[in-house]
Amino acid sequence: MAEKKKRLPDDVVEYTLFPPIPGNLKEYEIMKFLEEFADTYMTFLSSLLIDYIWQNEPFILKPVTEVGSVNDHSQSKG
């Protein structure tokens, strides 16, 4: 049976970032790395996003490490 993908509402855009993860990190260090990555990008983007009107939710980056995901990554919806 084919796996059903979740469908986003038509007025939602989802961004997925795949940062290069250093190969020397232990599994428990990957989430910390992704959290720091998301914080760094949010700091960089904050001045660009301040004047943009978000309809439903604010722009946010959050680390995602899910079993079955393509790779560990940061994800955002806006």
Tab-separated table of C-alpha atoms in Angstrom:
chain	number	residue	atom	x	y	z
A	1	MET	CA	0.000	0.000	0.000
A	2	ALA	CA	1.384	3.424	-0.929
A	3	GLU	CA	2.081	5.815	1.915
A	4	LYS	CA	-0.269	8.808	1.926
A	5	LYS	CA	1.479	12.179	2.170
A	6	LYS	CA	-0.053	14.898	4.301
A	7	ARG	CA	-1.617	17.639	2.242
A	8	LEU	CA	-1.079	21.231	3.260
A	9	PRO	CA	-3.848	23.809	2.879
A	10	ASP	CA	-3.629	25.824	-0.342
A	11	ASP	CA	-2.626	28.981	1.541
A	12	VAL	CA	0.350	27.384	3.318
A	13	VAL	CA	3.932	27.187	2.123
A	14	GLU	CA	6.283	24.694	3.726
A	15	TYR	CA	10.040	25.114	3.499
A	16	THR	CA	12.493	22.330	4.216
A	17	LEU	CA	16.194	22.977	4.738
A	18	PHE	CA	18.750	20.188	4.598
A	19	PRO	CA	21.911	21.497	6.241
A	20	PRO	CA	25.112	19.514	5.848
A	21	ILE	CA	25.452	17.607	9.110
A	22	PRO	CA	29.033	16.932	10.186
A	23	GLY	CA	29.739	13.221	10.009
A	24	ASN	CA	31.503	13.185	13.365
A	25	LEU	CA	28.356	14.007	15.388
A	26	LYS	CA	26.880	11.399	17.651
A	27	GLU	CA	23.156	10.731	17.252
A	28	TYR	CA	22.272	12.712	20.404
A	29	GLU	CA	24.293	15.719	19.139
A	30	ILE	CA	22.361	16.032	15.885
A	31	MET	CA	19.294	17.677	17.488
A	32	LYS	CA	21.497	20.246	19.239
A	33	PHE	CA	23.220	20.967	15.925
A	34	LEU	CA	19.852	21.418	14.179
A	35	GLU	CA	18.541	23.686	16.959
A	36	GLU	CA	21.623	25.909	16.635
A	37	PHE	CA	21.231	25.889	12.843
A	38	ALA	CA	17.586	27.001	13.139
A	39	ASP	CA	18.482	29.720	15.673
A	40	THR	CA	21.238	31.058	13.413
A	41	TYR	CA	18.931	31.237	10.398
A	42	MET	CA	16.080	32.807	12.387
A	43	THR	CA	18.484	35.498	13.617
A	44	PHE	CA	19.601	36.128	10.041
A	45	LEU	CA	16.036	36.211	8.669
A	46	SER	CA	14.341	38.149	11.488
A	47	SER	CA	15.032	41.602	10.048
A	48	LEU	CA	13.725	40.464	6.650
A	49	LEU	CA	10.543	38.934	8.067
A	50	ILE	CA	9.473	41.686	10.478
A	51	ASP	CA	7.375	43.618	7.931
A	52	TYR	CA	5.793	40.562	6.334
A	53	ILE	CA	2.205	39.755	7.333
A	54	TRP	CA	1.791	36.074	8.173
A	55	GLN	CA	-1.766	34.845	7.765
A	56	ASN	CA	-2.084	31.984	10.236
A	57	GLU	CA	1.144	31.366	12.093
A	58	PRO	CA	4.397	33.259	12.466
A	59	PHE	CA	7.394	32.109	10.453
A	60	ILE	CA	9.345	29.624	12.517
A	61	LEU	CA	12.101	27.117	11.914
A	62	LYS	CA	12.064	23.957	13.956
A	63	PRO	CA	14.365	20.954	13.863
A	64	VAL	CA	12.786	17.733	12.663
A	65	THR	CA	14.337	14.321	13.102
A	66	GLU	CA	11.741	11.726	12.266
A	67	VAL	CA	12.134	8.059	11.643
A	68	GLY	CA	11.457	7.567	7.968
A	69	SER	CA	12.293	11.146	7.012
A	70	VAL	CA	14.600	11.709	4.069
A	71	ASN	CA	17.223	13.130	6.397
A	72	ASP	CA	17.483	15.191	9.543
A	73	HIS	CA	16.492	18.726	8.663
A	74	SER	CA	14.942	21.988	9.716
A	75	GLN	CA	11.419	22.710	8.625
A	76	SER	CA	9.314	25.832	8.416
A	77	LYS	CA	5.760	26.768	7.560
A	78	GLY	CA	4.626	30.234	6.702
